[in-house]
Amino acid sequence: MRNQREKSAAAKAVKFLHGCKWQRIIVVCVLLFAGLGSYFWGNKKVLQIIGKNRGYRFGATYMTMNNPFYEIIDDEIRSVLEAKGDVLLTRDPALDVEKQMAQIQEMIDRKVDGIFINPVDWKAVGPALVKVKEAGIPIIVVDSNVFDEQLADCTVVSDNYQAGVQCADYLIKERKGGNILLLTHSAAKSGLDRIQGFKDTIEGHETFHILAEADCLGQLELAMPVTEKLLEAYPQTDVLMCLNDVAAMGAMAALKDAGLTGKIDVYGVDGSPDGKSMIEEGIMEATAAQFPRQIGREAAEAVYRILEGEQTKPVILIGTELVTRENLNRYGSDGWQ
C-alpha cells in the first residue's frame, strides 16, 4: 500500500510539472544546487581547487621603486605568484605616505586577496592597515616593520639590527679609533634598527666618537647634499656609516667632489651590485648584505599559507652577511645575492 501511495504521488507530481514549465525548472535548479552544496560542503578539497583555479589577485606597495632592492623583491614575489597563475598589482608611492595609504585603499576597493607592504612611514601607515584588517585581507610586511606588528599577518625582514652590529664590529677590528658621521632614515624601522645596532656596538669604545647624524631618507640624491653639509661642519670625520648602499653612493659622490675619496671609511647595508663594486674598487669598506630574493620568496609563500589556513611565523627574520674586500669573491659584484 505504501509503495502504491508513493507511486501515485510521484505520478501526480510528474503530471503537475508537465503542465508547469517554470515551476519544473525551479524545482530542478533547487535540487541541483542543494545536491552540489551538500557535496562541496563535505569535500573541502574540491572547494580549495575551485578557489585556486579562480586566480588570486594581490597588491604590493613599496616605499619607493627607485631603489633596485625593491625591484628585486617585487620580481621575486611576482615570479612565485605568476607561476601559480595569480596576479600582482605593484604601486610606487615615491616616499609619500599619503600616496601609499591611497594605494592601499585602492587595493581594498579592488578586493585583492592579499597585500604586500613596505611602509613609507612605519607609524603613519597604521590607519590604512587597520582598514585592510577590517576588510579581512592578509597583510604581508616586507623589509621594514610596521609600528603595530599585530596588524601584520606576517613580517618578512632582514635582521637589520644585526647588519649595524656587523658594520661596527668590522670597523672596530680595522681601526683603533675614529670620528663617525651617520646617515639615517628615521621613518623606516629598518633604518632605525641598523643605526641602533651600530651605535650600541660602538658604545663603550672610547676611541670612537659619533659626531653627528642626519636623515637622508636612504636616497642618493638627498645623501649627497646632506653629506656635503656634514663634512663642512665636521672636517675631522674619519668614518661614514650609511643606512643603505644607496645613501653610501650619495656619500661617495660628495667625498669625490671634496677630494676625499679613499680618505674616509664608508659603510653601507644592502650588498647591492653598486656597493660591492665600490668595495672592489677599494673606495668603500664594507656592506652588510641582505638577500632580497629570499625576502620576496618567503613573503609570497607566507601569503599562500595564510590563504590556505596554515600556520605561519608572525616574523620571518633573515640574517645578513658582511661583505668586505676579504670575502668579496664569495658574493661577486655583478648581481644580488
mmCIF file of N, CA and C in Angstrom, residues 123-194:
data_model
loop_
_atom_site.group_PDB
_atom_site.id
_atom_site.type_symbol
_atom_site.label_atom_id
_atom_site.label_comp_id
_atom_site.label_asym_id
_atom_site.label_seq_id
_atom_site.Cartn_x
_atom_site.Cartn_y
_atom_site.Cartn_z
ATOM 1 N N LYS A 123 55.026 54.212 11.285
ATOM 2 C CA LYS A 123 53.956 54.555 12.222
ATOM 3 C C LYS A 123 52.732 55.133 11.500
ATOM 4 N N ALA A 124 52.959 56.075 10.596
ATOM 5 C CA ALA A 124 51.857 56.807 9.965
ATOM 6 C C ALA A 124 50.959 55.925 9.107
ATOM 7 N N VAL A 125 51.476 54.806 8.619
ATOM 8 C CA VAL A 125 50.681 53.945 7.737
ATOM 9 C C VAL A 125 49.641 53.122 8.510
ATOM 10 N N GLY A 126 49.706 53.145 9.821
ATOM 11 C CA GLY A 126 48.836 52.337 10.670
ATOM 12 C C GLY A 126 47.354 52.390 10.350
ATOM 13 N N PRO A 127 46.731 53.586 10.231
ATOM 14 C CA PRO A 127 45.285 53.651 9.951
ATOM 15 C C PRO A 127 44.881 52.928 8.665
ATOM 16 N N ALA A 128 45.723 52.979 7.651
ATOM 17 C CA ALA A 128 45.414 52.276 6.402
ATOM 18 C C ALA A 128 45.428 50.764 6.620
ATOM 19 N N LEU A 129 46.355 50.292 7.445
ATOM 20 C CA LEU A 129 46.439 48.854 7.721
ATOM 21 C C LEU A 129 45.250 48.369 8.543
ATOM 22 N N VAL A 130 44.735 49.227 9.406
ATOM 23 C CA VAL A 130 43.525 48.879 10.170
ATOM 24 C C VAL A 130 42.369 48.614 9.206
ATOM 25 N N LYS A 131 42.248 49.434 8.166
ATOM 26 C CA LYS A 131 41.188 49.246 7.168
ATOM 27 C C LYS A 131 41.366 47.924 6.413
ATOM 28 N N VAL A 132 42.624 47.581 6.114
ATOM 29 C CA VAL A 132 42.900 46.309 5.433
ATOM 30 C C VAL A 132 42.459 45.152 6.321
ATOM 31 N N LYS A 133 42.785 45.278 7.607
ATOM 32 C CA LYS A 133 42.430 44.238 8.570
ATOM 33 C C LYS A 133 40.914 44.088 8.660
ATOM 34 N N GLU A 134 40.213 45.212 8.694
ATOM 35 C CA GLU A 134 38.747 45.179 8.776
ATOM 36 C C GLU A 134 38.131 44.546 7.532
ATOM 37 N N ALA A 135 38.832 44.673 6.389
ATOM 38 C CA ALA A 135 38.337 44.085 5.144
ATOM 39 C C ALA A 135 38.661 42.595 5.048
ATOM 40 N N GLY A 136 39.400 42.087 6.038
ATOM 41 C CA GLY A 136 39.729 40.659 6.053
ATOM 42 C C GLY A 136 40.779 40.253 5.040
ATOM 43 N N ILE A 137 41.635 41.201 4.648
ATOM 44 C CA ILE A 137 42.682 40.930 3.656
ATOM 45 C C ILE A 137 44.007 40.683 4.370
ATOM 46 N N PRO A 138 44.700 39.585 4.066
ATOM 47 C CA PRO A 138 46.002 39.319 4.706
ATOM 48 C C PRO A 138 47.035 40.403 4.373
ATOM 49 N N ILE A 139 47.836 40.760 5.366
ATOM 50 C CA ILE A 139 48.880 41.774 5.213
ATOM 51 C C ILE A 139 50.244 41.118 5.407
ATOM 52 N N ILE A 140 51.105 41.234 4.392
ATOM 53 C CA ILE A 140 52.470 40.743 4.488
ATOM 54 C C ILE A 140 53.396 41.950 4.443
ATOM 55 N N VAL A 141 54.101 42.210 5.522
ATOM 56 C CA VAL A 141 55.035 43.331 5.595
ATOM 57 C C VAL A 141 56.415 42.838 5.153
ATOM 58 N N VAL A 142 57.057 43.601 4.269
ATOM 59 C CA VAL A 142 58.371 43.188 3.779
ATOM 60 C C VAL A 142 59.427 44.256 4.032
ATOM 61 N N ASP A 143 60.617 43.800 4.385
ATOM 62 C CA ASP A 143 61.841 44.603 4.511
ATOM 63 C C ASP A 143 61.903 45.524 5.721
ATOM 64 N N SER A 144 60.808 46.175 6.076
ATOM 65 C CA SER A 144 60.825 47.120 7.194
ATOM 66 C C SER A 144 59.533 46.996 7.992
ATOM 67 N N ASN A 145 59.640 46.786 9.294
ATOM 68 C CA ASN A 145 58.481 46.536 10.160
ATOM 69 C C ASN A 145 57.500 47.707 10.178
ATOM 70 N N VAL A 146 56.259 47.417 10.590
ATOM 71 C CA VAL A 146 55.292 48.467 10.915
ATOM 72 C C VAL A 146 55.234 48.580 12.434
ATOM 73 N N PHE A 147 54.772 49.729 12.909
ATOM 74 C CA PHE A 147 54.801 50.004 14.344
ATOM 75 C C PHE A 147 53.964 49.005 15.141
ATOM 76 N N ASP A 148 52.726 48.776 14.693
ATOM 77 C CA ASP A 148 51.850 47.807 15.357
ATOM 78 C C ASP A 148 51.942 46.484 14.604
ATOM 79 N N GLU A 149 52.808 45.603 15.067
ATOM 80 C CA GLU A 149 53.032 44.347 14.354
ATOM 81 C C GLU A 149 51.826 43.414 14.410
ATOM 82 N N GLN A 150 50.858 43.698 15.295
ATOM 83 C CA GLN A 150 49.640 42.895 15.364
ATOM 84 C C GLN A 150 48.779 43.081 14.116
ATOM 85 N N LEU A 151 49.013 44.167 13.386
ATOM 86 C CA LEU A 151 48.253 44.416 12.171
ATOM 87 C C LEU A 151 48.751 43.564 11.008
ATOM 88 N N ALA A 152 49.972 43.051 11.121
ATOM 89 C CA ALA A 152 50.551 42.243 10.048
ATOM 90 C C ALA A 152 50.285 40.762 10.295
ATOM 91 N N ASP A 153 49.888 40.046 9.257
ATOM 92 C CA ASP A 153 49.732 38.598 9.367
ATOM 93 C C ASP A 153 51.094 37.919 9.344
ATOM 94 N N CYS A 154 52.041 38.544 8.655
ATOM 95 C CA CYS A 154 53.411 38.027 8.633
ATOM 96 C C CYS A 154 54.344 39.171 8.248
ATOM 97 N N THR A 155 55.488 39.255 8.900
ATOM 98 C CA THR A 155 56.509 40.262 8.601
ATOM 99 C C THR A 155 57.782 39.538 8.175
ATOM 100 N N VAL A 156 58.269 39.870 6.982
ATOM 101 C CA VAL A 156 59.481 39.237 6.451
ATOM 102 C C VAL A 156 60.546 40.317 6.295
ATOM 103 N N VAL A 157 61.565 40.279 7.146
ATOM 104 C CA VAL A 157 62.588 41.329 7.152
ATOM 105 C C VAL A 157 63.977 40.745 7.368
ATOM 106 N N SER A 158 64.974 41.516 6.951
ATOM 107 C CA SER A 158 66.347 41.189 7.304
ATOM 108 C C SER A 158 66.553 41.475 8.781
ATOM 109 N N ASP A 159 67.571 40.873 9.364
ATOM 110 C CA ASP A 159 67.939 41.204 10.742
ATOM 111 C C ASP A 159 68.713 42.516 10.684
ATOM 112 N N ASN A 160 67.968 43.616 10.656
ATOM 113 C CA ASN A 160 68.570 44.930 10.422
ATOM 114 C C ASN A 160 69.466 45.384 11.572
ATOM 115 N N TYR A 161 69.104 45.028 12.776
ATOM 116 C CA TYR A 161 69.961 45.360 13.913
ATOM 117 C C TYR A 161 71.315 44.656 13.759
ATOM 118 N N GLN A 162 71.259 43.402 13.378
ATOM 119 C CA GLN A 162 72.487 42.636 13.155
ATOM 120 C C GLN A 162 73.367 43.285 12.087
ATOM 121 N N ALA A 163 72.753 43.841 11.050
ATOM 122 C CA ALA A 163 73.510 44.495 9.982
ATOM 123 C C ALA A 163 74.350 45.644 10.539
ATOM 124 N N GLY A 164 73.755 46.446 11.431
ATOM 125 C CA GLY A 164 74.502 47.542 12.052
ATOM 126 C C GLY A 164 75.624 47.046 12.946
ATOM 127 N N VAL A 165 75.342 45.971 13.673
ATOM 128 C CA VAL A 165 76.365 45.370 14.547
ATOM 129 C C VAL A 165 77.546 44.879 13.714
ATOM 130 N N GLN A 166 77.264 44.231 12.598
ATOM 131 C CA GLN A 166 78.331 43.686 11.752
ATOM 132 C C GLN A 166 79.246 44.783 11.218
ATOM 133 N N CYS A 167 78.649 45.897 10.809
ATOM 134 C CA CYS A 167 79.456 47.018 10.321
ATOM 135 C C CYS A 167 80.340 47.584 11.426
ATOM 136 N N ALA A 168 79.767 47.753 12.618
ATOM 137 C CA ALA A 168 80.523 48.306 13.742
ATOM 138 C C ALA A 168 81.642 47.358 14.180
ATOM 139 N N ASP A 169 81.360 46.066 14.225
ATOM 140 C CA ASP A 169 82.386 45.087 14.606
ATOM 141 C C ASP A 169 83.581 45.149 13.664
ATOM 142 N N TYR A 170 83.306 45.267 12.378
ATOM 143 C CA TYR A 170 84.391 45.310 11.391
ATOM 144 C C TYR A 170 85.177 46.611 11.531
ATOM 145 N N LEU A 171 84.475 47.705 11.776
ATOM 146 C CA LEU A 171 85.142 48.997 11.970
ATOM 147 C C LEU A 171 86.097 48.929 13.161
ATOM 148 N N ILE A 172 85.622 48.369 14.270
ATOM 149 C CA ILE A 172 86.446 48.260 15.481
ATOM 150 C C ILE A 172 87.672 47.387 15.228
ATOM 151 N N LYS A 173 87.504 46.372 14.420
ATOM 152 C CA LYS A 173 88.618 45.479 14.100
ATOM 153 C C LYS A 173 89.646 46.159 13.189
ATOM 154 N N GLU A 174 89.160 47.015 12.291
ATOM 155 C CA GLU A 174 90.033 47.624 11.280
ATOM 156 C C GLU A 174 90.697 48.917 11.736
ATOM 157 N N ARG A 175 90.098 49.620 12.684
ATOM 158 C CA ARG A 175 90.644 50.910 13.127
ATOM 159 C C ARG A 175 90.802 50.938 14.648
ATOM 160 N N LYS A 176 91.746 51.729 15.104
ATOM 161 C CA LYS A 176 91.938 51.893 16.549
ATOM 162 C C LYS A 176 90.997 52.954 17.120
ATOM 163 N N GLY A 177 90.457 53.787 16.258
ATOM 164 C CA GLY A 177 89.539 54.829 16.686
ATOM 165 C C GLY A 177 89.060 55.619 15.490
ATOM 166 N N GLY A 178 88.158 56.583 15.723
ATOM 167 C CA GLY A 178 87.696 57.385 14.605
ATOM 168 C C GLY A 178 86.515 58.267 14.959
ATOM 169 N N ASN A 179 86.320 59.291 14.131
ATOM 170 C CA ASN A 179 85.194 60.213 14.263
ATOM 171 C C ASN A 179 84.154 59.851 13.202
ATOM 172 N N ILE A 180 82.917 59.637 13.655
ATOM 173 C CA ILE A 180 81.918 58.993 12.809
ATOM 174 C C ILE A 180 80.724 59.908 12.526
ATOM 175 N N LEU A 181 80.266 59.886 11.261
ATOM 176 C CA LEU A 181 79.016 60.524 10.873
ATOM 177 C C LEU A 181 78.032 59.436 10.458
ATOM 178 N N LEU A 182 76.755 59.647 10.760
ATOM 179 C CA LEU A 182 75.722 58.663 10.448
ATOM 180 C C LEU A 182 74.708 59.248 9.473
ATOM 181 N N LEU A 183 74.404 58.502 8.409
ATOM 182 C CA LEU A 183 73.321 58.854 7.503
ATOM 183 C C LEU A 183 72.144 57.936 7.813
ATOM 184 N N THR A 184 70.988 58.516 8.132
ATOM 185 C CA THR A 184 69.864 57.751 8.691
ATOM 186 C C THR A 184 68.597 57.896 7.863
ATOM 187 N N HIS A 185 67.574 57.129 8.263
ATOM 188 C CA HIS A 185 66.216 57.239 7.708
ATOM 189 C C HIS A 185 65.259 56.936 8.857
ATOM 190 N N SER A 186 64.807 57.975 9.533
ATOM 191 C CA SER A 186 64.071 57.812 10.786
ATOM 192 C C SER A 186 62.642 57.302 10.612
ATOM 193 N N ALA A 187 62.057 57.419 9.408
ATOM 194 C CA ALA A 187 60.680 56.957 9.205
ATOM 195 C C ALA A 187 60.608 55.465 8.913
ATOM 196 N N ALA A 188 61.777 54.833 8.669
ATOM 197 C CA ALA A 188 61.822 53.401 8.345
ATOM 198 C C ALA A 188 62.422 52.628 9.518
ATOM 199 N N LYS A 189 61.682 51.659 10.034
ATOM 200 C CA LYS A 189 62.169 50.872 11.159
ATOM 201 C C LYS A 189 63.459 50.141 10.795
ATOM 202 N N SER A 190 63.584 49.717 9.550
ATOM 203 C CA SER A 190 64.809 49.037 9.123
ATOM 204 C C SER A 190 66.012 49.961 9.293
ATOM 205 N N GLY A 191 65.860 51.218 8.877
ATOM 206 C CA GLY A 191 66.951 52.181 9.017
ATOM 207 C C GLY A 191 67.272 52.473 10.473
ATOM 208 N N LEU A 192 66.235 52.604 11.284
ATOM 209 C CA LEU A 192 66.441 52.843 12.720
ATOM 210 C C LEU A 192 67.208 51.693 13.368
ATOM 211 N N ASP A 193 66.825 50.461 13.024
ATOM 212 C CA ASP A 193 67.462 49.293 13.635
ATOM 213 C C ASP A 193 68.928 49.170 13.233
ATOM 214 N N ARG A 194 69.230 49.453 11.984
ATOM 215 C CA ARG A 194 70.620 49.348 11.527
ATOM 216 C C ARG A 194 71.517 50.333 12.267
#
